[in-house]
Amino acid sequence: MRPRVFITQPVADSAIERLRKIGSVKVNRDSSRIITKQALIAAVRRCDILFSLLHDEVDRQVIAANPKLRLIASQSITPDNIDVATATKRKIPVTVVPPIVAEAAADLTFGLMLMVARRMVEADRLVHKGRFPGSQSSYLLGTGLYGKTLGLIGGGGRIGTRVARRAKGFDMRTLYWTTSR
């Protein structure tokens, strides 16, 4: 019998297609918000494999919803929102994504910082509306990142250290807070 897979939010079509080769896949198509606990419990009752995303809370109650649950696959670097102890007692493997996503996440983080500081989204919208104020205008001046101070909360991990490396190229002072030095 092919395993029934439930994915809590849309993921890459290529991933869904690979999963469909080995099982029956149902995807919660609402990507506008985190799935409610009630909806998650209802979905877990009808699946063998739960494919959860970063902010999905997979607690004891969710895991208990299906005595035949075989796997919890998390699209997260760490299983912080999964009750791993309960899953372990039930002999349910919990998987996470490998740390290779750290470089991509750091790129995106730094890219977003540049976009916000330089007001790129606003400028793009004005260009598409045909109302860009011109290069001599200070209307979209924004601010530079070069030489600024960057604060990273929880920034001593894989992604934070890579963001800090990128900040060095902008001669930024980097401060971080994390539970361990």
mmCIF file of C-alpha atoms in Angstrom:
data_model
loop_
_atom_site.group_PDB
_atom_site.id
_atom_site.type_symbol
_atom_site.label_atom_id
_atom_site.label_comp_id
_atom_site.label_asym_id
_atom_site.label_seq_id
_atom_site.Cartn_x
_atom_site.Cartn_y
_atom_site.Cartn_z
ATOM 1 C CA MET A 1 0.000 0.000 0.000
ATOM 2 C CA ARG A 2 1.315 3.436 -0.956
ATOM 3 C CA PRO A 3 1.867 5.803 1.980
ATOM 4 C CA ARG A 4 -0.462 8.768 2.389
ATOM 5 C CA VAL A 5 1.505 12.015 2.715
ATOM 6 C CA PHE A 6 0.090 15.280 4.033
ATOM 7 C CA ILE A 7 1.992 18.526 3.380
ATOM 8 C CA THR A 8 0.966 21.419 5.640
ATOM 9 C CA GLN A 9 1.595 24.152 3.027
ATOM 10 C CA PRO A 10 2.579 24.254 -0.619
ATOM 11 C CA VAL A 11 6.215 23.381 -1.332
ATOM 12 C CA ALA A 12 8.160 23.167 -4.593
ATOM 13 C CA ASP A 13 6.242 21.354 -7.326
ATOM 14 C CA SER A 14 9.311 19.202 -7.986
ATOM 15 C CA ALA A 15 9.215 17.935 -4.379
ATOM 16 C CA ILE A 16 5.513 17.162 -4.604
ATOM 17 C CA GLU A 17 6.030 15.282 -7.881
ATOM 18 C CA ARG A 18 8.815 13.162 -6.344
ATOM 19 C CA LEU A 19 6.559 12.327 -3.396
ATOM 20 C CA ARG A 20 3.707 11.399 -5.746
ATOM 21 C CA LYS A 21 5.948 8.734 -7.295
ATOM 22 C CA ILE A 22 6.021 6.875 -3.975
ATOM 23 C CA GLY A 23 2.724 7.778 -2.347
ATOM 24 C CA SER A 24 -0.609 9.544 -2.316
ATOM 25 C CA VAL A 25 -0.056 13.249 -1.573
ATOM 26 C CA LYS A 26 -2.465 15.825 -0.191
ATOM 27 C CA VAL A 27 -1.350 19.448 0.189
ATOM 28 C CA ASN A 28 -2.986 22.149 2.270
ATOM 29 C CA ARG A 29 -3.145 24.813 -0.476
ATOM 30 C CA ASP A 30 -3.596 27.780 1.906
ATOM 31 C CA SER A 31 -0.147 29.363 2.082
ATOM 32 C CA SER A 32 -1.461 32.585 3.629
ATOM 33 C CA ARG A 33 -1.271 31.285 7.203
ATOM 34 C CA ILE A 34 -0.004 28.456 9.367
ATOM 35 C CA ILE A 35 -2.437 25.554 9.452
ATOM 36 C CA THR A 36 -4.642 25.543 12.545
ATOM 37 C CA LYS A 37 -4.089 22.854 15.138
ATOM 38 C CA GLN A 38 -7.590 21.511 14.553
ATOM 39 C CA ALA A 39 -7.007 21.196 10.795
ATOM 40 C CA LEU A 40 -3.575 19.653 11.380
ATOM 41 C CA ILE A 41 -5.006 17.014 13.713
ATOM 42 C CA ALA A 42 -7.740 16.187 11.194
ATOM 43 C CA ALA A 43 -5.158 15.823 8.417
ATOM 44 C CA VAL A 44 -2.794 13.689 10.527
ATOM 45 C CA ARG A 45 -5.641 11.241 11.185
ATOM 46 C CA ARG A 46 -5.731 10.524 7.444
ATOM 47 C CA CYS A 47 -1.994 10.243 6.659
ATOM 48 C CA ASP A 48 0.983 7.994 7.217
ATOM 49 C CA ILE A 49 3.605 10.691 6.720
ATOM 50 C CA LEU A 50 3.357 14.281 7.913
ATOM 51 C CA PHE A 51 5.447 16.800 5.970
ATOM 52 C CA SER A 52 5.481 19.909 8.149
ATOM 53 C CA LEU A 53 6.957 23.331 7.630
ATOM 54 C CA LEU A 54 8.986 25.555 9.942
ATOM 55 C CA HIS A 55 6.189 27.052 12.048
ATOM 56 C CA ASP A 56 3.861 24.065 12.287
ATOM 57 C CA GLU A 57 3.408 22.988 15.915
ATOM 58 C CA VAL A 58 3.571 19.187 15.945
ATOM 59 C CA ASP A 59 2.948 18.486 19.626
ATOM 60 C CA ARG A 60 1.885 15.405 21.582
ATOM 61 C CA GLN A 61 -1.791 15.922 20.687
ATOM 62 C CA VAL A 62 -1.043 16.109 16.947
ATOM 63 C CA ILE A 63 1.159 13.005 17.080
ATOM 64 C CA ALA A 64 -1.482 11.122 19.118
ATOM 65 C CA ALA A 65 -4.127 11.842 16.462
ATOM 66 C CA ASN A 66 -2.900 8.887 14.403
ATOM 67 C CA PRO A 67 -1.583 5.683 16.000
ATOM 68 C CA LYS A 68 -0.323 4.598 12.556
ATOM 69 C CA LEU A 69 1.744 7.731 11.837
ATOM 70 C CA ARG A 70 5.042 6.505 10.342
ATOM 71 C CA LEU A 71 7.161 9.606 9.773
ATOM 72 C CA ILE A 72 7.326 13.330 10.502
ATOM 73 C CA ALA A 73 9.377 15.135 7.861
ATOM 74 C CA SER A 74 10.077 18.734 8.784
ATOM 75 C CA GLN A 75 11.191 21.386 6.339
ATOM 76 C CA SER A 76 13.224 22.997 9.092
ATOM 77 C CA ILE A 77 16.887 22.849 10.072
ATOM 78 C CA THR A 78 15.976 21.941 13.660
ATOM 79 C CA PRO A 79 12.830 20.195 14.953
ATOM 80 C CA ASP A 80 12.061 22.973 17.458
ATOM 81 C CA ASN A 81 8.285 22.814 16.919
ATOM 82 C CA ILE A 82 8.054 19.034 17.021
ATOM 83 C CA ASP A 83 7.639 16.978 20.175
ATOM 84 C CA VAL A 84 10.577 14.720 19.350
ATOM 85 C CA ALA A 85 10.340 12.908 22.708
ATOM 86 C CA THR A 86 6.770 11.805 21.993
ATOM 87 C CA ALA A 87 7.663 10.802 18.433
ATOM 88 C CA THR A 88 10.666 8.845 19.722
ATOM 89 C CA LYS A 89 8.522 6.974 22.275
ATOM 90 C CA ARG A 90 6.238 5.992 19.426
ATOM 91 C CA LYS A 91 9.240 5.045 17.237
ATOM 92 C CA ILE A 92 8.275 7.680 14.674
ATOM 93 C CA PRO A 93 11.339 9.047 12.864
ATOM 94 C CA VAL A 94 11.607 12.843 12.661
ATOM 95 C CA THR A 95 13.628 14.271 9.790
ATOM 96 C CA VAL A 96 14.889 17.790 9.161
ATOM 97 C CA VAL A 97 16.514 19.440 6.157
ATOM 98 C CA PRO A 98 20.293 19.292 5.941
ATOM 99 C CA PRO A 99 22.280 22.404 6.836
ATOM 100 C CA ILE A 100 22.927 23.137 3.143
ATOM 101 C CA VAL A 101 20.079 25.643 3.223
ATOM 102 C CA ALA A 102 22.129 27.920 5.509
ATOM 103 C CA GLU A 103 23.969 29.613 2.624
ATOM 104 C CA ALA A 104 20.742 30.247 0.715
ATOM 105 C CA ALA A 105 19.018 31.564 3.842
ATOM 106 C CA ALA A 106 21.946 33.907 4.539
ATOM 107 C CA ASP A 107 21.843 35.181 0.942
ATOM 108 C CA LEU A 108 18.129 35.883 1.222
ATOM 109 C CA THR A 109 18.534 37.550 4.617
ATOM 110 C CA PHE A 110 21.206 39.881 3.326
ATOM 111 C CA GLY A 111 19.258 40.514 0.128
ATOM 112 C CA LEU A 112 16.185 41.490 2.131
ATOM 113 C CA MET A 113 18.270 43.824 4.287
ATOM 114 C CA LEU A 114 19.540 45.567 1.145
ATOM 115 C CA MET A 115 16.055 45.786 -0.333
ATOM 116 C CA VAL A 116 14.616 47.400 2.787
ATOM 117 C CA ALA A 117 17.540 49.746 3.407
ATOM 118 C CA ARG A 118 17.647 50.926 -0.201
ATOM 119 C CA ARG A 119 13.835 50.954 -0.635
ATOM 120 C CA MET A 120 14.066 48.748 -3.702
ATOM 121 C CA VAL A 121 10.541 47.363 -3.492
ATOM 122 C CA GLU A 122 9.045 50.872 -3.422
ATOM 123 C CA ALA A 123 11.253 51.941 -6.322
ATOM 124 C CA ASP A 124 10.282 48.866 -8.344
ATOM 125 C CA ARG A 125 6.597 49.569 -7.800
ATOM 126 C CA LEU A 126 7.011 53.189 -8.918
ATOM 127 C CA VAL A 127 8.923 52.149 -12.044
ATOM 128 C CA HIS A 128 6.157 49.718 -12.980
ATOM 129 C CA LYS A 129 3.601 52.486 -12.514
ATOM 130 C CA GLY A 130 5.707 54.832 -14.668
ATOM 131 C CA ARG A 131 6.213 57.264 -11.782
ATOM 132 C CA PHE A 132 9.904 56.899 -10.853
ATOM 133 C CA PRO A 133 11.031 60.314 -9.542
ATOM 134 C CA GLY A 134 14.446 60.223 -11.253
ATOM 135 C CA SER A 135 17.994 59.622 -10.145
ATOM 136 C CA GLN A 136 18.515 63.129 -8.728
ATOM 137 C CA SER A 137 15.552 62.858 -6.366
ATOM 138 C CA SER A 138 16.106 62.048 -2.698
ATOM 139 C CA TYR A 139 12.572 60.620 -2.484
ATOM 140 C CA LEU A 140 13.815 57.017 -2.407
ATOM 141 C CA LEU A 141 17.186 57.717 -0.819
ATOM 142 C CA GLY A 142 16.995 55.025 1.856
ATOM 143 C CA THR A 143 20.128 54.234 3.786
ATOM 144 C CA GLY A 144 23.305 52.309 3.154
ATOM 145 C CA LEU A 145 24.391 49.186 4.975
ATOM 146 C CA TYR A 146 28.102 49.873 4.674
ATOM 147 C CA GLY A 147 29.657 50.532 8.089
ATOM 148 C CA LYS A 148 26.419 49.991 10.018
ATOM 149 C CA THR A 149 25.903 47.744 13.048
ATOM 150 C CA LEU A 150 23.999 44.508 12.526
ATOM 151 C CA GLY A 151 22.267 42.806 15.451
ATOM 152 C CA LEU A 152 21.458 39.125 15.153
ATOM 153 C CA ILE A 153 19.066 37.565 17.676
ATOM 154 C CA GLY A 154 19.862 33.886 17.976
ATOM 155 C CA GLY A 155 22.581 34.659 15.465
ATOM 156 C CA GLY A 156 25.304 32.295 16.610
ATOM 157 C CA GLY A 157 23.993 29.375 14.571
ATOM 158 C CA ARG A 158 24.526 28.190 11.022
ATOM 159 C CA ILE A 159 22.557 30.931 9.310
ATOM 160 C CA GLY A 160 23.560 33.785 11.625
ATOM 161 C CA THR A 161 27.275 33.122 11.247
ATOM 162 C CA ARG A 162 26.898 33.125 7.471
ATOM 163 C CA VAL A 163 24.953 36.406 7.552
ATOM 164 C CA ALA A 164 27.768 37.837 9.696
ATOM 165 C CA ARG A 165 30.333 36.746 7.063
ATOM 166 C CA ARG A 166 28.400 38.640 4.406
ATOM 167 C CA ALA A 167 28.227 41.684 6.689
ATOM 168 C CA LYS A 168 32.045 41.736 6.845
ATOM 169 C CA GLY A 169 32.071 42.569 3.132
ATOM 170 C CA PHE A 170 30.048 45.675 3.994
ATOM 171 C CA ASP A 171 32.429 46.542 6.850
ATOM 172 C CA MET A 172 29.553 46.102 9.302
ATOM 173 C CA ARG A 173 29.981 45.633 13.030
ATOM 174 C CA THR A 174 28.065 42.490 13.986
ATOM 175 C CA LEU A 175 26.544 41.881 17.411
ATOM 176 C CA TYR A 176 24.654 38.741 18.271
ATOM 177 C CA TRP A 177 22.740 37.140 21.093
ATOM 178 C CA THR A 178 22.340 33.424 21.479
ATOM 179 C CA THR A 179 21.873 31.010 24.362
ATOM 180 C CA SER A 180 25.474 29.849 24.097
ATOM 181 C CA ARG A 181 28.641 31.677 23.119
#
